[in-house]
mmCIF file of C-alpha atoms in Angstrom:
data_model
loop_
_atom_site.group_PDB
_atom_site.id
_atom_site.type_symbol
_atom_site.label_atom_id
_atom_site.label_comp_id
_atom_site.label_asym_id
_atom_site.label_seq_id
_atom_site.Cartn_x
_atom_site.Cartn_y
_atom_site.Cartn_z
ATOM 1 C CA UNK W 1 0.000 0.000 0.000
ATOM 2 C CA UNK W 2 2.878 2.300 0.798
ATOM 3 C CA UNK W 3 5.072 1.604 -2.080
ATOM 4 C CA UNK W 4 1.531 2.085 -4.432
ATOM 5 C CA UNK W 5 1.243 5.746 -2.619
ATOM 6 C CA UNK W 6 5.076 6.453 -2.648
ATOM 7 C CA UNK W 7 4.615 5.603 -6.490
ATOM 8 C CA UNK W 8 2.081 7.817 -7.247
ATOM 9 C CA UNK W 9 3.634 10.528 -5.303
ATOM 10 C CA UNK W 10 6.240 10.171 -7.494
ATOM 11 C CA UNK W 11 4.180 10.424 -10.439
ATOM 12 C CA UNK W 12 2.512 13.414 -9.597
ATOM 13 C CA UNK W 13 5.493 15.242 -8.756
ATOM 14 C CA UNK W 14 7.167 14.122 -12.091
ATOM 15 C CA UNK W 15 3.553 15.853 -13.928
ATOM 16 C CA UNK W 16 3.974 18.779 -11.619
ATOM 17 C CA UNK W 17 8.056 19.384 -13.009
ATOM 18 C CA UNK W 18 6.440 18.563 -16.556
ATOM 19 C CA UNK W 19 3.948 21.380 -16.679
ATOM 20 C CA UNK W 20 6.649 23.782 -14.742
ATOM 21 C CA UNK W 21 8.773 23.285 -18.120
ATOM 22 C CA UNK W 22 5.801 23.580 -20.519
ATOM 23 C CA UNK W 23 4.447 26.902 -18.783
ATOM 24 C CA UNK W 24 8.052 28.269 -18.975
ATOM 25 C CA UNK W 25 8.633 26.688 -21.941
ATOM 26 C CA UNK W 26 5.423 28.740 -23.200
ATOM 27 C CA UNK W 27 6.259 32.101 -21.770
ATOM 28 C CA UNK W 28 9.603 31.703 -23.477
ATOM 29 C CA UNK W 29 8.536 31.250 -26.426
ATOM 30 C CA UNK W 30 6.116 34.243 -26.429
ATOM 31 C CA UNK W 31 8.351 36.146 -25.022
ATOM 32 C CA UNK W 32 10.627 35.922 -28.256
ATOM 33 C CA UNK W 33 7.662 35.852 -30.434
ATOM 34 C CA UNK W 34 7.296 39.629 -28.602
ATOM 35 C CA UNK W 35 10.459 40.257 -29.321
ATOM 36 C CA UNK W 36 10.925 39.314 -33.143
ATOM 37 C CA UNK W 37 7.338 41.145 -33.981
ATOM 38 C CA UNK W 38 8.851 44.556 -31.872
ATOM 39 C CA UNK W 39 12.323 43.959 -34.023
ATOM 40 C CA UNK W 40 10.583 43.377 -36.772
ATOM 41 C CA UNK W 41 8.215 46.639 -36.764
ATOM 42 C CA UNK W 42 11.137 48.925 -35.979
ATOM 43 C CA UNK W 43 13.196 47.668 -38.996
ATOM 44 C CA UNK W 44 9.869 48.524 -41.158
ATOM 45 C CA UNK W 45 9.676 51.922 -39.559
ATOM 46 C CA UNK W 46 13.367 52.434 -39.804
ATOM 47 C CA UNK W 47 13.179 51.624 -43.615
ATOM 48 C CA UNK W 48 9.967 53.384 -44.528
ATOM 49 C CA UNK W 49 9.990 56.099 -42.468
ATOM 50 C CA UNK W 50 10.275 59.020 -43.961
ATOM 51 C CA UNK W 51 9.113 62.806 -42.739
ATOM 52 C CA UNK W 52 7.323 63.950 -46.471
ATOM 53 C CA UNK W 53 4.817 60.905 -46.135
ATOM 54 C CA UNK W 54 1.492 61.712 -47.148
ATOM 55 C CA UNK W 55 -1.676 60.624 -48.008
ATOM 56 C CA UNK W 56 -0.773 61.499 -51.543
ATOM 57 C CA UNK W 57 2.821 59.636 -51.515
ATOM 58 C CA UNK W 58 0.541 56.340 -50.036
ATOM 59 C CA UNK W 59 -1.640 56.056 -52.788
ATOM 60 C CA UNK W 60 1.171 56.779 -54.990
ATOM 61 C CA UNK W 61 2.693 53.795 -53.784
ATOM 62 C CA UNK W 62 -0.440 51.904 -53.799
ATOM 63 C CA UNK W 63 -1.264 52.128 -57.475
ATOM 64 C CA UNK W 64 2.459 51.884 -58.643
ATOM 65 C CA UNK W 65 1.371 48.668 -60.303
ATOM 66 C CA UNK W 66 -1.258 50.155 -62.183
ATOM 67 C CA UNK W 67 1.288 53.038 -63.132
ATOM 68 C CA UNK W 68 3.291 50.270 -64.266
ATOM 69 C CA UNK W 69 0.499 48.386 -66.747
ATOM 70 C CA UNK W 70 -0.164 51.758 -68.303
ATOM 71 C CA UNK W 71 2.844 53.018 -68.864
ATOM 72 C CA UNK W 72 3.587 49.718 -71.012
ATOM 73 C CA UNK W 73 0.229 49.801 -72.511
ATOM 74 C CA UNK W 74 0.542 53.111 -73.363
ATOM 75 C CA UNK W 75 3.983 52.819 -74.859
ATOM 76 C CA UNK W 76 2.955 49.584 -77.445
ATOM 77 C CA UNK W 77 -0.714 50.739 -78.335
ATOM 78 C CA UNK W 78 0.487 54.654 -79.056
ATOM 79 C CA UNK W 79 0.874 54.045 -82.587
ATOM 80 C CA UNK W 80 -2.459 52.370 -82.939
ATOM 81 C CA UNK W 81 -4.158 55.906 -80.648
ATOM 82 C CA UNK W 82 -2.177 57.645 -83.714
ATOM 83 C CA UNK W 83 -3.728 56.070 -86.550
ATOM 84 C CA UNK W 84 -7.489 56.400 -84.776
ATOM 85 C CA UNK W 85 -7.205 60.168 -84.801
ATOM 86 C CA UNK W 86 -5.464 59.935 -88.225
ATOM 87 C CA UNK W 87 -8.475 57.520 -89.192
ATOM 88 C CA UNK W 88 -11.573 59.694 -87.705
ATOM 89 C CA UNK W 89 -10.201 62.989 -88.883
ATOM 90 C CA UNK W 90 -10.215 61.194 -92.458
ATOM 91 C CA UNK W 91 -13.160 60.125 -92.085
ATOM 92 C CA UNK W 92 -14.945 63.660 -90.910
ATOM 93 C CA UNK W 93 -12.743 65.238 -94.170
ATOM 94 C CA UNK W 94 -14.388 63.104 -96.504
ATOM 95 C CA UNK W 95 -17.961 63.212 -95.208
ATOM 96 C CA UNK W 96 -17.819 67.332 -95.187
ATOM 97 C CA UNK W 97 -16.029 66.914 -99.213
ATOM 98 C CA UNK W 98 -18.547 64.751 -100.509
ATOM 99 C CA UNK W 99 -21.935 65.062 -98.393
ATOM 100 C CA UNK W 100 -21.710 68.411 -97.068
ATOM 101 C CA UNK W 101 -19.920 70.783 -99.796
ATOM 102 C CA UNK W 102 -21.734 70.003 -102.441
ATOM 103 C CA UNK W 103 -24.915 71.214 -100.243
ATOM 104 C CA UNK W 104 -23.444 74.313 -99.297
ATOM 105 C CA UNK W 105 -22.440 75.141 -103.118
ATOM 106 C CA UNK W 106 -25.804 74.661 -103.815
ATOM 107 C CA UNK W 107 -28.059 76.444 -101.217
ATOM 108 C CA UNK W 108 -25.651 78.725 -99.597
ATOM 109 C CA UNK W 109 -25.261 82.624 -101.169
ATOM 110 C CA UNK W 110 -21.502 83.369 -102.457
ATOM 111 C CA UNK W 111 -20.596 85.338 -99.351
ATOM 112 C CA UNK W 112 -20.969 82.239 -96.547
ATOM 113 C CA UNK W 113 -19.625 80.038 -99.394
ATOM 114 C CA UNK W 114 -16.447 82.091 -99.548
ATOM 115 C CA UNK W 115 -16.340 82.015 -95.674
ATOM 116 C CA UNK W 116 -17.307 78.565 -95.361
ATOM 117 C CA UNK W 117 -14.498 77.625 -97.807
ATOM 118 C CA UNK W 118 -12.190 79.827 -96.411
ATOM 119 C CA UNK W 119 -12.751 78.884 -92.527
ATOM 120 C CA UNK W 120 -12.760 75.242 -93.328
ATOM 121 C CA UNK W 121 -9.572 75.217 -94.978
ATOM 122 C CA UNK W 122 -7.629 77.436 -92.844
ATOM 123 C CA UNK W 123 -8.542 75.140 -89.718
ATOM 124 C CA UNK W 124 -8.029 72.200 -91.568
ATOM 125 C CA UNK W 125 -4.749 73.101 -92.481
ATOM 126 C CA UNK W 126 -3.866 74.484 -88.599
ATOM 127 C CA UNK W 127 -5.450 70.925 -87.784
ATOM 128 C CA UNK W 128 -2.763 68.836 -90.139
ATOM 129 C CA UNK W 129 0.375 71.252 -89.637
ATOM 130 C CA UNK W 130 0.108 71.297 -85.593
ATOM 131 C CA UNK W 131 -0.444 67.029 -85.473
ATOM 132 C CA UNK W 132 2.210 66.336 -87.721
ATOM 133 C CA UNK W 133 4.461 68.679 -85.515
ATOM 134 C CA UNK W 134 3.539 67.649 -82.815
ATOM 135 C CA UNK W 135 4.146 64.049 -83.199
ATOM 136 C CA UNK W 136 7.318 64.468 -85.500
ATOM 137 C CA UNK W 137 8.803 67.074 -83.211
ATOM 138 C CA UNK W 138 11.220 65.945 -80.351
ATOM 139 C CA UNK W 139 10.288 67.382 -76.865
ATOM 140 C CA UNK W 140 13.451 67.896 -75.846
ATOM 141 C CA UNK W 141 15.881 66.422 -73.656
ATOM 142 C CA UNK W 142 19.052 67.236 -71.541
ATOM 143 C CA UNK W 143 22.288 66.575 -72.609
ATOM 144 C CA UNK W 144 24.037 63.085 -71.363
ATOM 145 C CA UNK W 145 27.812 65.190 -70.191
ATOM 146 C CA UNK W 146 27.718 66.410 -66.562
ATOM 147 C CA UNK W 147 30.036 69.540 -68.037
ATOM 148 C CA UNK W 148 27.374 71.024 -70.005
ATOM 149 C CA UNK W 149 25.323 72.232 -67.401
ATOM 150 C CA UNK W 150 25.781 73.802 -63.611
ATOM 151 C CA UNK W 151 23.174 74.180 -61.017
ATOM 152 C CA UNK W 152 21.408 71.043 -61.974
ATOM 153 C CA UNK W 153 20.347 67.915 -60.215
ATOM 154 C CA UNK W 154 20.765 63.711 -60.963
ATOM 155 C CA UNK W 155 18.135 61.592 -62.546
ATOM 156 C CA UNK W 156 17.489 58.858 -59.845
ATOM 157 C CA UNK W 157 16.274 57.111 -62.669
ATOM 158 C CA UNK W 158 18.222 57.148 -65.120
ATOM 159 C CA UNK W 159 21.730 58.550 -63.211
ATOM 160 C CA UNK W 160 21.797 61.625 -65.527
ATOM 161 C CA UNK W 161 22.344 65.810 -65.361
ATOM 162 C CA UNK W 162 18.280 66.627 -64.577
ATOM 163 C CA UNK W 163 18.332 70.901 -65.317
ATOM 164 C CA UNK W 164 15.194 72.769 -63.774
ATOM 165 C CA UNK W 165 11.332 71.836 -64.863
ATOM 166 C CA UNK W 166 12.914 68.523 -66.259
ATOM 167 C CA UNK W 167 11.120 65.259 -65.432
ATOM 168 C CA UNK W 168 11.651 61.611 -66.289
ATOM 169 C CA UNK W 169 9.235 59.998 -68.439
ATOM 170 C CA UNK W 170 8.225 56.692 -67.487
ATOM 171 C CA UNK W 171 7.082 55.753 -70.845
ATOM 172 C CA UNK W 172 9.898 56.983 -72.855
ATOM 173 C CA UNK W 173 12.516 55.819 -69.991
ATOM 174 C CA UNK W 174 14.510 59.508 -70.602
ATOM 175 C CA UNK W 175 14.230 62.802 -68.914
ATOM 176 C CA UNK W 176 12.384 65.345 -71.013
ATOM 177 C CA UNK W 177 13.015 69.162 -70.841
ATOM 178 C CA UNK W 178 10.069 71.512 -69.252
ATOM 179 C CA UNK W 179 7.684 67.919 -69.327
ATOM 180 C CA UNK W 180 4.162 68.055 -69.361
ATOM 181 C CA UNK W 181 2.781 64.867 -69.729
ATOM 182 C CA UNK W 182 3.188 61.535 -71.772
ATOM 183 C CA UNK W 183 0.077 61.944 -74.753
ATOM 184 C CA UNK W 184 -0.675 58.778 -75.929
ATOM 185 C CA UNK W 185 -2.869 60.032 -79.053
ATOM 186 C CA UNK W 186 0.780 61.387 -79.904
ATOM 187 C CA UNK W 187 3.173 58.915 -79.078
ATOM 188 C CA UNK W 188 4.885 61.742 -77.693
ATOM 189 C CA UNK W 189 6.014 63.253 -74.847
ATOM 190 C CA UNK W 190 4.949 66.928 -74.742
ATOM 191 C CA UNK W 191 7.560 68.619 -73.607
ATOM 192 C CA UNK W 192 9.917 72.055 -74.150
ATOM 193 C CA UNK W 193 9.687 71.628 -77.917
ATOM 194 C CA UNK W 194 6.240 70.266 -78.695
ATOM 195 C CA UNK W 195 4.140 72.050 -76.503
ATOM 196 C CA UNK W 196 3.116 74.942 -78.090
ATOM 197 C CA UNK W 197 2.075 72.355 -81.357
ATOM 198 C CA UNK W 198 0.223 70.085 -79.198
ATOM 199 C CA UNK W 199 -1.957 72.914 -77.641
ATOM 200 C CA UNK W 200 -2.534 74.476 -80.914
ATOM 201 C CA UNK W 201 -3.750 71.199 -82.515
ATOM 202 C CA UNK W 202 -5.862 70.526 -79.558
ATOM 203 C CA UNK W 203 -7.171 74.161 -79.511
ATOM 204 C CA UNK W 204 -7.512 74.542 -83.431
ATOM 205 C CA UNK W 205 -9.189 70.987 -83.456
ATOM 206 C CA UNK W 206 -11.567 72.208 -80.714
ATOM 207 C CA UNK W 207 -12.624 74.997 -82.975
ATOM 208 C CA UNK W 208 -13.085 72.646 -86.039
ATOM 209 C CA UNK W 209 -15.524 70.302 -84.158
ATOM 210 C CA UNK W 210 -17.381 73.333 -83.113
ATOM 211 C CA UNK W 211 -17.579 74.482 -86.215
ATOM 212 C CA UNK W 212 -18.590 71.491 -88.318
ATOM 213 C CA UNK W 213 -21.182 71.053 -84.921
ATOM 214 C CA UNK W 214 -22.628 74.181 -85.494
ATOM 215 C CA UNK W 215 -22.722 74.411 -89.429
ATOM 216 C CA UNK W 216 -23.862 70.857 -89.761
ATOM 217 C CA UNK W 217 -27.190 71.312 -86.882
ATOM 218 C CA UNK W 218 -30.010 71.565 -89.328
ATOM 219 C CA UNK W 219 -28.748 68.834 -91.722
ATOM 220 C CA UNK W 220 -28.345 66.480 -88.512
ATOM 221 C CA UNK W 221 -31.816 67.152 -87.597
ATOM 222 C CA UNK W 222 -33.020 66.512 -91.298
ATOM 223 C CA UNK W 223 -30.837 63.749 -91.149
ATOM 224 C CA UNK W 224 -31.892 61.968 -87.605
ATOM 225 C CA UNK W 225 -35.578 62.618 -88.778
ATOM 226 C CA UNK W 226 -34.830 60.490 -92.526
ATOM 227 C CA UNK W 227 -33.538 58.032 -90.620
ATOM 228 C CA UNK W 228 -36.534 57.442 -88.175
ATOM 229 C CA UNK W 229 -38.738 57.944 -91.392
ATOM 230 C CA UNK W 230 -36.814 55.074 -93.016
ATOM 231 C CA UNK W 231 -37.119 52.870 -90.285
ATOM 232 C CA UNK W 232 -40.740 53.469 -90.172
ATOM 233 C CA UNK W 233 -41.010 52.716 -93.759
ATOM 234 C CA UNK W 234 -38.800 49.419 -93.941
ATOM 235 C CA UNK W 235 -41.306 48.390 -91.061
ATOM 236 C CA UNK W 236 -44.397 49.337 -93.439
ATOM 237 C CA UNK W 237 -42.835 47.606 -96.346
ATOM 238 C CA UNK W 238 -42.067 44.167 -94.484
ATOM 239 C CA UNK W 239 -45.774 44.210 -93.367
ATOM 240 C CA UNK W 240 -47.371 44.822 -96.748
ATOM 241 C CA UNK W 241 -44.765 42.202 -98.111
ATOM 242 C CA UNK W 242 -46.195 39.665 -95.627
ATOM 243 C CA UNK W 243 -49.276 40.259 -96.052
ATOM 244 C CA UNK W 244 -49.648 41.278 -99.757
ATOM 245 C CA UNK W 245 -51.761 40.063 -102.430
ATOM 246 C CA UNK W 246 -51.273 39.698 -106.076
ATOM 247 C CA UNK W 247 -52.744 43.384 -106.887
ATOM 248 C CA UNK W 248 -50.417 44.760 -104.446
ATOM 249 C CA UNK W 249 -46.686 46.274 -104.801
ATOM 250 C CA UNK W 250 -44.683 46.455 -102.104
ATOM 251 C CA UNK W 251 -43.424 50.377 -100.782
ATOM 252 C CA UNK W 252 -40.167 51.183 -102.748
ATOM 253 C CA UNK W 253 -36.894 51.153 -100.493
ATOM 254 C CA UNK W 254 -34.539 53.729 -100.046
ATOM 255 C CA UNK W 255 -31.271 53.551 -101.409
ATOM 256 C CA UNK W 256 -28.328 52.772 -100.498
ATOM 257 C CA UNK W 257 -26.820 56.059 -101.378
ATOM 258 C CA UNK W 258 -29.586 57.756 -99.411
ATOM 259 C CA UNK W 259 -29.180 55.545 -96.099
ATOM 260 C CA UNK W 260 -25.036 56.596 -96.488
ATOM 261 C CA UNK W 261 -25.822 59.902 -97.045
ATOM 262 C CA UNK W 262 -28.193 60.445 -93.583
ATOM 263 C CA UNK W 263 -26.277 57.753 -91.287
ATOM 264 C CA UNK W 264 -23.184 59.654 -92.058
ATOM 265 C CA UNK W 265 -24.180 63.516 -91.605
ATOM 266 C CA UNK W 266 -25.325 62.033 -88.173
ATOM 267 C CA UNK W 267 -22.314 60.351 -87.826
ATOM 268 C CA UNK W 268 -20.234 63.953 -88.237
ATOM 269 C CA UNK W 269 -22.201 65.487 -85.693
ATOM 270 C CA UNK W 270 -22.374 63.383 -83.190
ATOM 271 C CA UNK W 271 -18.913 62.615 -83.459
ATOM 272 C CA UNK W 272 -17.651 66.307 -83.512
ATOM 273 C CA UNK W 273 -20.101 67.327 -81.003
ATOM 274 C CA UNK W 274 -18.376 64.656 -78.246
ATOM 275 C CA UNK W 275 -14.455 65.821 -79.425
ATOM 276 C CA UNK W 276 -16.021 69.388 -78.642
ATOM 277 C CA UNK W 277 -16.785 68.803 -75.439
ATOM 278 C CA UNK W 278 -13.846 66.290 -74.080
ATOM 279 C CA UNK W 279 -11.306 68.025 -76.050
ATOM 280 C CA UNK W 280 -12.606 71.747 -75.277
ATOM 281 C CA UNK W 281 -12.628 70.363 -71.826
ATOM 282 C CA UNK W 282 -8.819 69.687 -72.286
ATOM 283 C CA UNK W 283 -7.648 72.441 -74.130
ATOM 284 C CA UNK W 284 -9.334 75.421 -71.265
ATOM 285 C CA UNK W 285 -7.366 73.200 -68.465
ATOM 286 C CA UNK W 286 -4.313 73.423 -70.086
ATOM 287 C CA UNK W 287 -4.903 77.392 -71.298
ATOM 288 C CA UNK W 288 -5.176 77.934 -67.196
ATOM 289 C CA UNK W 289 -1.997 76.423 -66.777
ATOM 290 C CA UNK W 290 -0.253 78.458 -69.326
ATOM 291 C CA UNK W 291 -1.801 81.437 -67.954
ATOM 292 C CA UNK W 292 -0.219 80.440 -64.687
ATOM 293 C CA UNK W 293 3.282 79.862 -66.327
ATOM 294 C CA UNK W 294 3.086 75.998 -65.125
ATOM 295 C CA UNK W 295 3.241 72.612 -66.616
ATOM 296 C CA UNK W 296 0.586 69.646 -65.234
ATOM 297 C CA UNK W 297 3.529 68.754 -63.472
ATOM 298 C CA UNK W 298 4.585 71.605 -62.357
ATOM 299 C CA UNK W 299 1.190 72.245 -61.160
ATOM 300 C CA UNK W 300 1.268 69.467 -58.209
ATOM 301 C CA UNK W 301 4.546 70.354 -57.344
ATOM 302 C CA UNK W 302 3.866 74.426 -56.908
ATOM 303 C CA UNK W 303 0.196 73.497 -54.951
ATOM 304 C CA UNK W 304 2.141 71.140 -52.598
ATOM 305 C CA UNK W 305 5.218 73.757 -51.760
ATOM 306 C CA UNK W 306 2.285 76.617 -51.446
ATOM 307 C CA UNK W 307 0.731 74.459 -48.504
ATOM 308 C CA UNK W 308 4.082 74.186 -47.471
ATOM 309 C CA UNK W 309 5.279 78.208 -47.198
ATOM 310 C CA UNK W 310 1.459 78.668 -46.406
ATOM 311 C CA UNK W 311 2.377 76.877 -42.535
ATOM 312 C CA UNK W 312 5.825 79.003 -42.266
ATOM 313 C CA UNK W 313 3.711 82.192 -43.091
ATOM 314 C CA UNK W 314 5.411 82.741 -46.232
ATOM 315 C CA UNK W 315 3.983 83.178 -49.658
ATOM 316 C CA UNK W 316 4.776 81.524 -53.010
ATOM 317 C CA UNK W 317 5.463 82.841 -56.456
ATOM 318 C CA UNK W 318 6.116 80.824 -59.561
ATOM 319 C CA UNK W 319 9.664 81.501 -60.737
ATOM 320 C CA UNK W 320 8.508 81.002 -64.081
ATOM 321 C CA UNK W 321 5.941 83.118 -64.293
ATOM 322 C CA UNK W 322 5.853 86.091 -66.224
ATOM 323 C CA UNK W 323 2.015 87.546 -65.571
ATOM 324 C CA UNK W 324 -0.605 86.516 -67.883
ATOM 325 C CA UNK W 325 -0.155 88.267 -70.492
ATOM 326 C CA UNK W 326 3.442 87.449 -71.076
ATOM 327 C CA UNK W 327 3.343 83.984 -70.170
ATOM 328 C CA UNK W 328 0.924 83.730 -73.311
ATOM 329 C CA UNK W 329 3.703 85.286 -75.466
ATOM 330 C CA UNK W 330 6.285 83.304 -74.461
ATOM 331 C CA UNK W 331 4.817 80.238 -74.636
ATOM 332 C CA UNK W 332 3.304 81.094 -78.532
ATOM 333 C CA UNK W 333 6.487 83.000 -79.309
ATOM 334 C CA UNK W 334 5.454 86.193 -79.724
ATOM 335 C CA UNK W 335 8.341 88.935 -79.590
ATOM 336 C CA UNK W 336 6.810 91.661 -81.636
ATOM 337 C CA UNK W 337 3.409 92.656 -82.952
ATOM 338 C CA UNK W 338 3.436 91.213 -86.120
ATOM 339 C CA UNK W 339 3.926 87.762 -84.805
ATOM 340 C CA UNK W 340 0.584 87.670 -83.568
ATOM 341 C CA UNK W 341 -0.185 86.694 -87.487
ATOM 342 C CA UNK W 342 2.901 84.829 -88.601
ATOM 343 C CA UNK W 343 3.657 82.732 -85.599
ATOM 344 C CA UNK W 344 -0.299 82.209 -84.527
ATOM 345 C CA UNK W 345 -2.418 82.781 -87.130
ATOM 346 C CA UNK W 346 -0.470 81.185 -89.461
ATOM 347 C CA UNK W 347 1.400 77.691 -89.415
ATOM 348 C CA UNK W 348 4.922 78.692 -88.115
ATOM 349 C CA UNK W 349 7.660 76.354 -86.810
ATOM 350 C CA UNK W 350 9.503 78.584 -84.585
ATOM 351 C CA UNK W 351 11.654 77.257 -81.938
ATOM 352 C CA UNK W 352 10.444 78.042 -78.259
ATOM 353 C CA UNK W 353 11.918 80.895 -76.378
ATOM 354 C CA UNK W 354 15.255 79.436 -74.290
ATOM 355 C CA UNK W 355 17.059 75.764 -74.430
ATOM 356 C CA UNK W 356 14.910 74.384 -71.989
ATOM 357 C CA UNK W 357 18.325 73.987 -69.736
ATOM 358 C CA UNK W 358 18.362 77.718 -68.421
ATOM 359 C CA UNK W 359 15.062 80.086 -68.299
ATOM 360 C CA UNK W 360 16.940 83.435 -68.723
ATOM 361 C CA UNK W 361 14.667 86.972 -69.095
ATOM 362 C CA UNK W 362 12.091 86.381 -72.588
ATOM 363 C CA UNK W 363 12.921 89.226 -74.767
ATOM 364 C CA UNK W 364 9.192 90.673 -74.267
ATOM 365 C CA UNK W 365 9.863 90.645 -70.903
ATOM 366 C CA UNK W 366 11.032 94.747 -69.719
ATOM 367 C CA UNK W 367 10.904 94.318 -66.030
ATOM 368 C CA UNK W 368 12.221 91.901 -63.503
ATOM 369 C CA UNK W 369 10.261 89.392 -62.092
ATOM 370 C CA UNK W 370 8.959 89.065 -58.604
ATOM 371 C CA UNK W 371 11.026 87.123 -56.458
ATOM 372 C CA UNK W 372 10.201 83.589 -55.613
ATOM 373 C CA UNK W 373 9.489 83.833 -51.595
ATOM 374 C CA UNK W 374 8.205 86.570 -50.246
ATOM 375 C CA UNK W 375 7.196 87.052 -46.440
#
């Protein structure tokens, strides 16, 4: 009986030491688990950390994928955006030469057919010279040799001389001088060299859809109203073909000349009408920024270091801003009056005003400009 109790004494005791060395065994363990997740979380602060995080800079990093997938989309399908403005512009050329001119020759008195004819072509012509500039024309960029310029800062991308209002295009892979944006319905980067082309294709395009919009109202409306008409009448035919007898004739069909001729004048004006509106939409937005002496880019960057100078009490002014006025004739190139008609009115490939690597006084500049902080 003794040896039986002294037994499971001795059992109990040995259980007891067991869950001793489990329970410290345990609190060991989670002890070091505490310790690895507290090491671990200050390594991921010590790496990410960084004093300019933002909301903005999070959902930067957030859709950096989707940056990715359209920067390489963009870069293999911007010959195909190319040939679908190439192809609709076509397309609204030869509806207005066959359909529409022969109207307006026609019905219209000599006076609006002179201005018709002249309009048209002028803006046509603006329309073709400013694309094909604009697409053919380099934007610009800096020079590979570290010598050739002072003052400047390094690509991180692509370990380069980057000079003032340069940015590196992700599409591209190079730095472009005074960058705007990638445009993919260019293949282009608009940039120091090509900007002033692609805004005046995009404003002188803007004008051409309002202006086939407006000329071409009444013939849509004749047009929209045929087309309900025939579809009224191919409904009336295909009953009294059914249901003919052998005294009746069936309703004669329109043509197939007539059914191009409405389905296409609607075509024109719807499609004009909706490049009126997106494109107008695009062409004011950018007209503010040149009025403000800023690129898109630029145009983050100055909002975010106003907020900044805005907390120290401090004011900021665009260093590349000339006023309103002037910023207007720098960026069209206008140094004397008469430029207002070759270099605007007219097609005109003048070079830009500076290199795009310094941004020295414009010539139609007579006093200084403001300077860039003020208290």
């Amino acid at each position: 009986m003794r040896s039986r109790q002294r037994m499971l004494a001795a059992v109990m005791r040995l259980l007891l030491k067991c869950l001793r060395l489990s329970r410290r065994r345990r609190f060991k363990l989670v002890r070091q688990v505490e310790q690895l997740w507290h090491y671990g979380h200050l390594c991921l602060r010590s790496l990410l950390y960084n004093s300019f995080t933002n909301g903005d800079v999070v959902l930067d990093s957030l859709f950096e994928p989707v940056y990715w997938l359209v920067d390489h989309v963009t870069r293999w399908f911007g010959v195909v955006f190319v040939a679908l403005v190439i192809g609709l512009t076509s397309s609204v050329v030869a509806i207005v030469y066959i359909c529409l001119l022969p109207l307006i020759l026609q019905t219209y008195t000599p006076a609006w057919i002179c201005w018709h004819l002249a309009y048209g072509h002028w803006n046509l012509i603006m329309i073709v010279f400013h694309y094909y500039m604009a697409i053919t024309t380099s934007p610009g960029h800096p020079p590979q040799a570290k010598h050739d310029l002072t003052g400047i800062s390094i690509c991180r991308k692509c370990i380069a001389p980057k000079p003032a209002r340069t940015h590196h295009c992700s599409i591209c892979n190079r730095c472009v001088l005074k960058m705007d944006h990638h445009c993919p319905w260019l293949n282009n980067c608009v940039g120091h060299y090509n900007h002033r082309y692609f805004f005046s294709f995009c404003l002188f395009m803007t004008m051409g859809c309002i202006y086939c919009s407006i000329s071409g109202w009444e013939m849509f409306r004749d047009a929209y109203a045929a087309i309900e008409r025939m579809k009224l009448l191919e409904k009336d035919r295909l009953q009294v073909a059914a249901n003919q007898t052998y005294y009746q004739t069936p309703l004669p069909p329109f043509s197939f000349r007539q059914r191009a001729f409405h389905k296409s004048v609607v075509y024109l004006w719807v499609l004009c009408s909706s490049v009126a509106l997106a494109l107008g939409a695009l062409t004011l937005w950018h007209a503010v920024l040149i009025t403000r002496g800023e690129t898109s880019i630029e145009r983050h960057i100055n909002r975010k270091e106003r907020q900044r100078l805005q907390k120290k009490g401090k004011v900021f002014r665009n260093p590349y801003s000339y006023g309103s006025w002037h910023n207007w004739k720098v960026f069209l190139g206008v140094d004397v009056p008469r430029h207002w008609l070759t270099r605007v009115l007219l097609p005109s490939p003048h070079l830009p005003h500076g290199t795009g690597l310094s941004w020295d006084l414009p010539p139609c500049m007579t006093v200084q400009r403001a300077p860039l902080l003020a208290i």
